[in-house]
Amino acid sequence: MSDFSSLGLSDWLIQQCKQMGISKPTQVQENCMPPILEGRDCMGCAKTGSGKTAAFVLPVLQKLSEDPYGIFCLVLTPTRELAYQIAEQFRVLGKPMGLRDCIIVGGMDMITQALELSKKPHVVVATPGRLADHIRSSDTFSIKKIQFLILDEADRLLEQGCTDFTKDLEVILAAVPVKRQTLLFSATLTDTLQELKGIAMNKPFFWESKSEVRTVEELDQRYILTPEKVKDAYLVHLIQKFQDEHDDWSIMIFTNTCKNCQILTMMMQKFNFPTISLHSMMKQKQRFANLAKFKSSVFKILIATDVASRGLDIPTVQVVINHNTPGLPKIYIHRVGRTARAGRHGVSITLVTQYDIHLVHSIEGQIQAKLKEYPVEEKEVLKILTQVNVARRECEIKLESTDFDEKKEINKRKQMILEGKDPDVEAKRKAELEKIRSEKKLFKKRIQETIQKKQHGMTNPQKLLVHC
Ligand SMILES: Nc1ncnc2c1ncn2[C@@H]1O[C@H](COP(=O)(O)OP(=O)(O)OP(=O)(O)O)[C@@H](O)[C@H]1O
């Protein structure tokens, strides 16, 4: 394995790495840093927790120190928390050169951000939506001369998930120079390779870690098969066990919706577990505060939606629990990648219902590894089942008495307005679609019933026609 100096990194950066406890490059750093330093575009696909951030931060800082100006580098990332984490790496590693950075994310004051942008920071780390808003509304800053455009979690930025970044990316790509170095990183690049190559036009250097298994060796991947109604009892049992058996422990629990995240958090707090939540319906300041409390181990359990599934680097996390089986293997890869980072060991436990078995098969197919069953004493779980289910119902009732659903509706309407849609027209369209869907469902059901009856000799063709 090479060292940082043989990769072409300057002494002052090597010293900075040492201060951070980084002495030898990881594979992705060893392979991607030389082409980046040579001026090539680069696409790096390496496992979670393998040091992809430093693989782009270090060469950018080196180039910036040779010819410092602002705005030199723009980093785009899908979540606000991740933007802060990346900016922090730039700040720590770039301290000796007096690096000036600026974070541009939603949920924070736009005027303060505009002022910071106008001061020409060396590095801007942004989420696409808010940066595109600044580009549309202000001419007090320019990203026309940037040297580096970096897309961290590049595949997420390009996919059309629940947050669709494509329109904002178009605005940003039109504002950056054609002559630039483009760097794209993620643990799951391969699905969107062609689109990504379109962004890194300059014959990109592509590097992918060779191993067949797409999750890290240090991760013990488990599952528990459970009926839907017993899931929460398993969760309480698992947490109790970790609390009893470990002194120093930290758990991330992923769930599918903001509401479920909120209810589970209330439930765990009811059981006196030190729990805190992170989801997109929370105010941004609360999100940052909760994450900070979890990082500093004031709270040992973080219950989150997929807003926290990518990139977050919290070394103390030893366990990841999937309260729902992720619908896509790549979501699974990122979620479980919040533990077993940088060579540490970790465990992931996925709660699987009978309806999710096909999802587990598709996850196993993608990661090229089998999940093993996690042994649990069912008797112990059944003992607390009623108590846990009563607690859930109480929390659901409590949440219903707040304006949580109302807030959700308002957020949805705000999002539609931002996307240029009329919320009332959309609601009407949705209701009509729903009506058509349920009519179709009923129609299908009737046909099936009629066919079944016919097969049992209980009907005749006329009856079928009458039904149709
Ligand atoms: N060469 C190195 N040696 C030891 N630790 C390192 C090295 N490079 C980075 N690290 C540490 O490894 C941890 C994970 O790094 P990083 O967050 O960059 O992972 P990643 O590959 O971006 O993961 P993800 O795909 O989850 O975003 C960080 O705490 C970082 O400080």
XYZ file of C-alpha atoms and ligand atoms in Angstrom:
499
model
C 0.000 0.000 0.000
C 1.331 3.466 -0.871
C 1.578 6.355 1.535
C 0.134 9.822 1.041
C 3.419 11.374 -0.146
C 3.853 8.803 -2.927
C 0.361 9.778 -4.124
C 1.596 13.340 -4.597
C 0.090 14.928 -1.485
C 1.906 17.939 0.045
C 3.601 17.715 3.435
C 1.267 20.173 5.127
C -1.753 18.028 4.179
C -0.011 14.854 5.303
C 0.593 16.554 8.677
C -3.048 17.580 8.866
C -4.131 13.985 8.140
C -1.823 12.724 10.901
C -3.416 15.120 13.347
C -6.774 13.582 12.452
C -5.381 10.076 13.005
C -5.204 9.350 9.271
C -1.790 7.910 8.416
C -2.319 5.600 5.442
C -4.602 6.118 2.456
C -7.585 3.832 2.035
C -8.052 2.074 -1.320
C -10.394 4.668 -2.743
C -7.961 7.427 -1.732
C -4.966 5.549 -3.124
C -6.685 5.014 -6.451
C -8.626 8.249 -6.978
C -6.306 10.917 -5.611
C -3.512 10.659 -8.259
C -5.871 11.108 -11.265
C -7.630 13.988 -9.489
C -4.272 15.652 -8.813
C -3.421 15.141 -12.512
C -6.507 17.171 -13.406
C -8.806 14.351 -14.529
C -12.528 13.957 -13.881
C -13.131 11.067 -11.521
C -15.924 8.693 -10.526
C -15.250 6.746 -7.351
C -17.462 3.903 -6.178
C -16.333 2.466 -2.856
C -18.037 0.880 0.132
C -19.633 2.887 2.923
C -17.195 4.277 5.491
C -14.162 3.802 3.239
C -12.980 7.437 3.261
C -14.476 8.783 0.024
C -14.810 12.287 1.509
C -11.070 12.693 2.124
C -10.447 11.206 -1.356
C -11.844 14.416 -2.840
C -11.218 16.925 -0.012
C -7.428 16.354 0.051
C -6.701 16.892 -3.692
C -9.035 19.919 -3.795
C -7.197 21.498 -0.847
C -3.845 20.803 -2.468
C -4.884 22.463 -5.752
C -6.541 25.314 -3.889
C -3.384 26.018 -1.871
C -1.414 26.342 -5.136
C -3.764 29.002 -6.531
C -6.220 30.169 -3.883
C -9.336 32.059 -4.961
C -13.096 31.955 -4.362
C -15.325 30.340 -5.353
C -12.899 27.513 -6.214
C -14.916 24.399 -5.427
C -18.612 23.526 -5.264
C -19.753 20.369 -3.487
C -23.344 19.179 -3.902
C -24.861 16.665 -1.547
C -28.445 15.410 -1.011
C -28.961 16.218 2.679
C -28.361 19.215 4.898
C -26.661 17.246 7.678
C -24.237 15.765 5.169
C -23.390 19.235 3.854
C -22.301 20.272 7.364
C -20.254 17.099 7.780
C -18.401 17.607 4.489
C -17.759 21.289 5.237
C -16.290 20.256 8.573
C -13.783 17.923 6.852
C -12.741 20.770 4.539
C -12.403 23.111 7.528
C -10.315 20.713 9.651
C -7.998 19.568 6.871
C -7.748 23.055 5.332
C -7.097 24.928 8.607
C -3.392 25.727 7.956
C -4.278 27.543 4.730
C -7.080 29.569 6.334
C -9.775 27.928 4.275
C -13.052 29.828 4.015
C -16.111 27.673 3.432
C -19.805 28.348 3.197
C -22.763 26.011 3.678
C -25.875 26.591 1.587
C -28.791 24.405 2.671
C -32.559 24.711 3.017
C -34.202 25.508 6.344
C -31.605 28.180 7.191
C -31.668 31.954 6.715
C -31.305 32.849 3.037
C -30.083 36.424 3.526
C -27.213 35.345 5.767
C -26.310 32.736 3.148
C -26.426 35.310 0.314
C -24.080 37.543 2.299
C -21.647 34.682 2.881
C -21.717 33.739 -0.799
C -20.906 37.318 -1.790
C -17.723 37.125 0.317
C -16.285 34.579 -2.161
C -15.579 31.575 0.064
C -13.061 29.061 -1.289
C -15.449 26.145 -0.963
C -19.252 26.063 -1.107
C -21.013 22.951 0.173
C -24.684 22.936 -0.780
C -27.884 20.997 -1.200
C -29.134 21.530 -4.784
C -32.535 23.109 -3.992
C -31.263 26.004 -1.910
C -28.252 26.701 -4.149
C -30.517 26.783 -7.230
C -32.778 29.271 -5.365
C -29.763 31.539 -4.776
C -28.703 31.291 -8.428
C -32.235 32.170 -9.583
C -32.677 35.072 -7.201
C -29.297 36.727 -6.798
C -26.443 38.122 -8.859
C -24.123 38.908 -5.968
C -22.056 35.760 -6.405
C -20.773 33.650 -9.266
C -19.804 30.018 -9.653
C -18.651 30.621 -13.245
C -14.993 30.192 -12.349
C -15.080 27.131 -10.142
C -12.296 24.623 -10.707
C -14.031 21.666 -9.054
C -17.637 20.455 -9.132
C -18.183 17.546 -6.757
C -21.325 15.437 -6.469
C -21.205 13.441 -3.251
C -23.792 10.631 -3.128
C -23.936 11.334 -6.867
C -26.460 8.593 -7.703
C -28.948 9.997 -5.162
C -28.606 13.468 -6.645
C -29.536 12.079 -10.059
C -32.326 9.661 -9.202
C -35.903 10.856 -9.133
C -36.758 9.818 -5.582
C -39.147 11.547 -3.206
C -36.940 14.606 -3.461
C -36.209 15.182 -7.121
C -33.080 17.261 -7.676
C -33.023 17.169 -11.492
C -34.482 20.641 -12.120
C -32.204 22.258 -9.553
C -29.217 20.412 -10.977
C -30.032 21.800 -14.430
C -29.940 25.343 -13.016
C -26.625 24.673 -11.265
C -25.000 22.949 -14.246
C -25.920 25.922 -16.428
C -24.166 28.251 -13.967
C -20.830 26.392 -13.682
C -18.106 26.538 -16.352
C -17.822 23.764 -18.952
C -14.086 23.627 -18.323
C -13.882 22.220 -14.822
C -12.951 19.057 -12.990
C -15.971 16.969 -12.034
C -15.741 14.409 -9.236
C -18.538 11.945 -8.491
C -18.579 9.665 -5.459
C -20.940 7.154 -3.881
C -21.094 3.620 -2.501
C -23.704 2.837 -5.173
C -22.809 4.476 -8.467
C -23.445 1.690 -10.925
C -27.211 2.098 -11.466
C -26.803 5.657 -12.741
C -23.454 5.296 -14.486
C -24.573 6.595 -17.897
C -26.248 9.745 -16.532
C -23.196 10.401 -14.370
C -20.836 10.055 -17.325
C -22.880 12.810 -18.980
C -22.014 15.155 -16.119
C -18.333 14.194 -15.985
C -17.803 14.775 -19.714
C -14.038 14.851 -19.653
C -13.389 11.068 -20.133
C -13.657 10.389 -16.388
C -11.330 8.079 -14.565
C -13.643 5.403 -13.076
C -12.667 3.426 -10.014
C -14.747 0.803 -8.246
C -13.665 -1.357 -5.304
C -13.162 -4.862 -6.653
C -14.749 -6.965 -3.941
C -17.859 -8.887 -4.944
C -19.673 -8.300 -1.673
C -20.956 -4.740 -1.619
C -21.090 -4.334 2.150
C -18.049 -4.270 4.443
C -16.582 -7.466 5.925
C -16.736 -6.072 9.447
C -20.537 -5.857 9.262
C -22.530 -8.738 10.752
C -25.806 -8.681 8.782
C -28.821 -10.235 10.490
C -32.566 -10.480 10.111
C -35.524 -11.332 12.325
C -38.665 -12.767 10.745
C -41.656 -11.291 12.529
C -45.371 -10.684 12.033
C -46.062 -6.967 11.485
C -47.849 -6.672 14.839
C -44.888 -8.056 16.804
C -42.229 -5.802 15.209
C -42.338 -3.135 17.899
C -42.053 -5.716 20.666
C -38.931 -7.120 18.958
C -37.532 -3.605 18.756
C -38.077 -2.913 22.458
C -36.625 -6.317 23.336
C -33.509 -5.726 21.181
C -32.843 -2.304 22.652
C -33.327 -3.540 26.198
C -30.836 -6.331 25.492
C -28.209 -3.950 24.094
C -28.699 -1.620 27.029
C -28.295 -4.468 29.528
C -25.304 -6.100 27.857
C -23.182 -3.151 26.723
C -21.773 -0.145 28.552
C -20.860 1.839 25.515
C -23.536 1.508 22.884
C -25.253 3.565 20.218
C -28.032 2.479 17.869
C -29.544 3.927 14.700
C -33.057 2.762 13.840
C -34.441 3.383 10.361
C -38.120 3.529 9.555
C -40.158 4.357 6.459
C -42.204 7.478 7.307
C -41.863 10.653 9.370
C -45.005 9.713 11.307
C -43.739 6.265 12.195
C -40.413 7.819 13.165
C -42.222 10.178 15.519
C -44.424 7.441 17.018
C -41.507 5.047 17.557
C -39.512 7.824 19.237
C -42.403 8.592 21.587
C -42.754 4.880 22.348
C -39.073 4.370 23.108
C -39.120 7.433 25.349
C -42.121 5.906 27.152
C -39.927 2.878 27.870
C -37.249 5.260 29.193
C -34.747 4.596 26.426
C -32.595 7.670 25.660
C -34.088 8.266 22.226
C -34.142 11.144 19.781
C -35.414 11.445 16.199
C -34.385 12.840 12.822
C -36.824 13.294 9.946
C -37.741 15.869 7.354
C -40.836 17.197 9.129
C -38.719 18.569 11.951
C -37.460 22.157 11.970
C -33.897 22.311 10.631
C -32.444 23.681 13.877
C -34.047 20.788 15.777
C -32.590 18.331 13.247
C -29.062 19.672 13.800
C -29.544 19.779 17.576
C -30.787 16.179 17.715
C -27.949 14.931 15.547
C -25.415 16.723 17.753
C -26.947 15.156 20.886
C -26.744 11.714 19.315
C -23.165 12.238 18.092
C -22.041 13.261 21.543
C -23.788 10.183 23.041
C -26.135 12.274 25.215
C -28.822 10.180 23.512
C -27.931 6.601 22.609
C -30.711 5.903 20.118
C -31.467 7.823 16.941
C -34.668 6.924 15.116
C -34.591 8.308 11.583
C -36.081 8.156 8.127
C -33.851 7.771 5.082
C -32.850 11.414 5.434
C -30.106 9.975 7.677
C -29.320 6.865 5.644
C -26.529 8.281 3.504
C -23.092 9.560 4.370
C -23.445 10.332 8.072
C -20.249 9.353 9.849
C -20.867 8.611 13.525
C -18.123 6.254 14.731
C -19.967 5.258 17.940
C -22.845 3.558 16.073
C -22.458 -0.175 16.670
C -25.927 -1.293 15.634
C -28.310 -0.385 12.827
C -31.874 -1.690 13.051
C -34.165 -1.568 10.020
C -37.667 -1.299 11.477
C -38.912 -1.795 7.920
C -37.165 -3.812 5.218
C -35.889 -1.290 2.670
C -37.673 -1.526 -0.687
C -34.444 -1.018 -2.631
C -31.125 -2.800 -2.069
C -29.190 0.446 -2.380
C -31.176 1.998 0.458
C -30.285 -1.059 2.525
C -26.571 -0.674 1.629
C -26.495 2.965 2.770
C -28.556 2.389 5.931
C -26.457 -0.500 7.241
C -23.344 1.442 6.228
C -23.931 3.805 9.161
C -22.136 1.200 11.280
C -18.909 -0.802 10.752
C -17.125 2.246 9.343
C -13.401 2.751 8.821
C -12.512 -0.816 9.838
C -14.718 -0.943 12.956
C -17.124 -3.816 13.637
C -20.892 -3.427 13.620
C -24.195 -5.298 13.473
C -27.272 -4.657 11.357
C -30.631 -6.246 12.144
C -33.484 -6.052 9.653
C -37.035 -6.750 10.823
C -38.682 -8.757 8.055
C -42.389 -9.602 7.766
C -43.727 -12.426 5.584
C -44.543 -9.826 2.907
C -40.920 -8.597 2.737
C -39.171 -11.869 1.983
C -38.818 -11.039 -1.725
C -37.158 -7.744 -0.725
C -34.602 -9.626 1.355
C -33.864 -11.887 -1.619
C -33.288 -8.904 -3.846
C -31.037 -7.257 -1.215
C -29.029 -10.487 -0.903
C -28.748 -10.708 -4.677
C -27.366 -7.181 -4.915
C -24.961 -7.273 -1.986
C -23.797 -10.795 -2.871
C -24.120 -11.970 0.723
C -26.714 -13.793 2.801
C -28.299 -12.259 5.873
C -28.204 -14.577 8.882
C -31.032 -15.030 11.332
C -30.619 -13.111 14.587
C -31.379 -15.415 17.517
C -34.076 -14.066 19.827
C -35.953 -15.704 22.666
C -39.502 -15.388 21.380
C -40.942 -16.053 24.845
C -39.312 -12.867 26.117
C -40.757 -10.884 23.227
C -44.259 -12.260 23.721
C -44.130 -11.272 27.405
C -43.944 -7.585 26.485
C -46.150 -7.717 23.366
C -49.367 -6.350 24.908
C -47.563 -3.642 26.842
C -45.718 -2.515 23.700
C -48.838 -2.513 21.511
C -50.778 -0.531 24.112
C -47.888 1.958 24.241
C -48.007 2.328 20.434
C -51.741 2.981 20.473
C -51.311 5.587 23.223
C -48.568 7.326 21.254
C -50.674 7.238 18.074
C -53.581 8.876 19.928
C -51.240 11.463 21.435
C -49.795 12.299 18.023
C -53.276 12.544 16.490
C -54.125 15.201 19.076
C -51.233 17.345 17.811
C -51.112 19.081 14.445
C -48.635 16.538 12.998
C -50.862 15.420 10.084
C -51.890 18.994 9.425
C -48.249 20.091 9.287
C -47.550 17.225 6.901
C -50.340 18.397 4.621
C -49.070 21.993 4.738
C -45.528 20.803 3.911
C -46.877 18.805 0.959
C -48.763 21.827 -0.359
C -45.684 24.054 0.051
C -43.602 21.525 -1.915
C -46.196 21.446 -4.724
C -46.244 25.234 -4.955
C -42.435 25.214 -5.180
C -42.704 22.667 -7.989
C -45.110 24.980 -9.832
C -48.198 22.797 -9.207
C -51.592 23.924 -7.876
C -52.218 21.909 -4.654
C -56.024 21.995 -5.072
C -55.887 20.801 -8.689
C -53.407 18.100 -7.652
C -55.675 16.994 -4.778
C -58.652 16.741 -7.147
C -56.578 14.786 -9.670
C -55.371 12.444 -6.923
C -58.938 11.864 -5.685
C -60.119 11.088 -9.234
C -57.220 8.709 -9.767
C -57.975 7.041 -6.453
C -61.646 6.632 -7.493
C -60.661 5.060 -10.827
C -58.206 2.763 -9.030
C -60.749 1.548 -6.500
C -63.375 1.026 -9.229
C -60.862 -1.004 -11.199
C -59.996 -3.022 -8.098
C -63.664 -3.751 -7.410
C -64.226 -4.692 -11.039
C -61.239 -7.059 -10.962
C -62.451 -8.600 -7.729
C -65.908 -9.207 -9.184
C -64.461 -10.854 -12.296
C -62.275 -13.098 -10.162
C -65.200 -14.080 -7.960
C -67.307 -14.852 -10.997
C -64.543 -16.927 -12.585
C -64.086 -18.821 -9.337
C -67.784 -19.515 -9.078
C -67.817 -20.586 -12.692
C -64.905 -22.956 -12.094
C -66.875 -24.490 -9.263
C -69.823 -24.941 -11.574
C -71.855 -22.400 -9.667
C -72.430 -19.927 -12.441
C -73.010 -19.631 -16.166
C -71.658 -17.332 -18.902
C -74.704 -15.055 -18.658
C -73.926 -14.370 -15.011
C -70.359 -13.404 -15.914
C -71.683 -10.978 -18.505
C -74.124 -9.467 -16.014
C -71.259 -8.889 -13.554
C -69.065 -7.267 -16.163
N -7.020 6.946 5.338
C -7.814 6.844 6.391
N -7.464 6.112 7.461
C -8.291 5.999 8.551
N -9.503 6.589 8.643
C -9.905 7.324 7.592
C -9.093 7.491 6.418
N -9.760 8.292 5.561
C -10.934 8.612 6.145
N -11.015 8.053 7.370
C -12.151 8.122 8.325
O -13.109 7.148 7.919
C -14.425 7.566 8.273
C -15.392 7.358 7.097
O -15.041 8.216 6.039
P -16.122 8.863 5.066
O -17.209 9.481 5.863
O -15.394 9.695 4.108
O -16.701 7.544 4.365
P -17.473 7.400 2.990
O -16.712 6.460 2.151
O -17.800 8.735 2.432
O -18.809 6.672 3.484
P -20.343 6.790 2.959
O -20.432 6.016 1.684
O -21.132 6.185 4.067
O -20.613 8.254 2.776
C -14.304 9.026 8.708
O -14.412 9.088 10.108
C -12.906 9.437 8.265
O -12.337 10.401 9.102
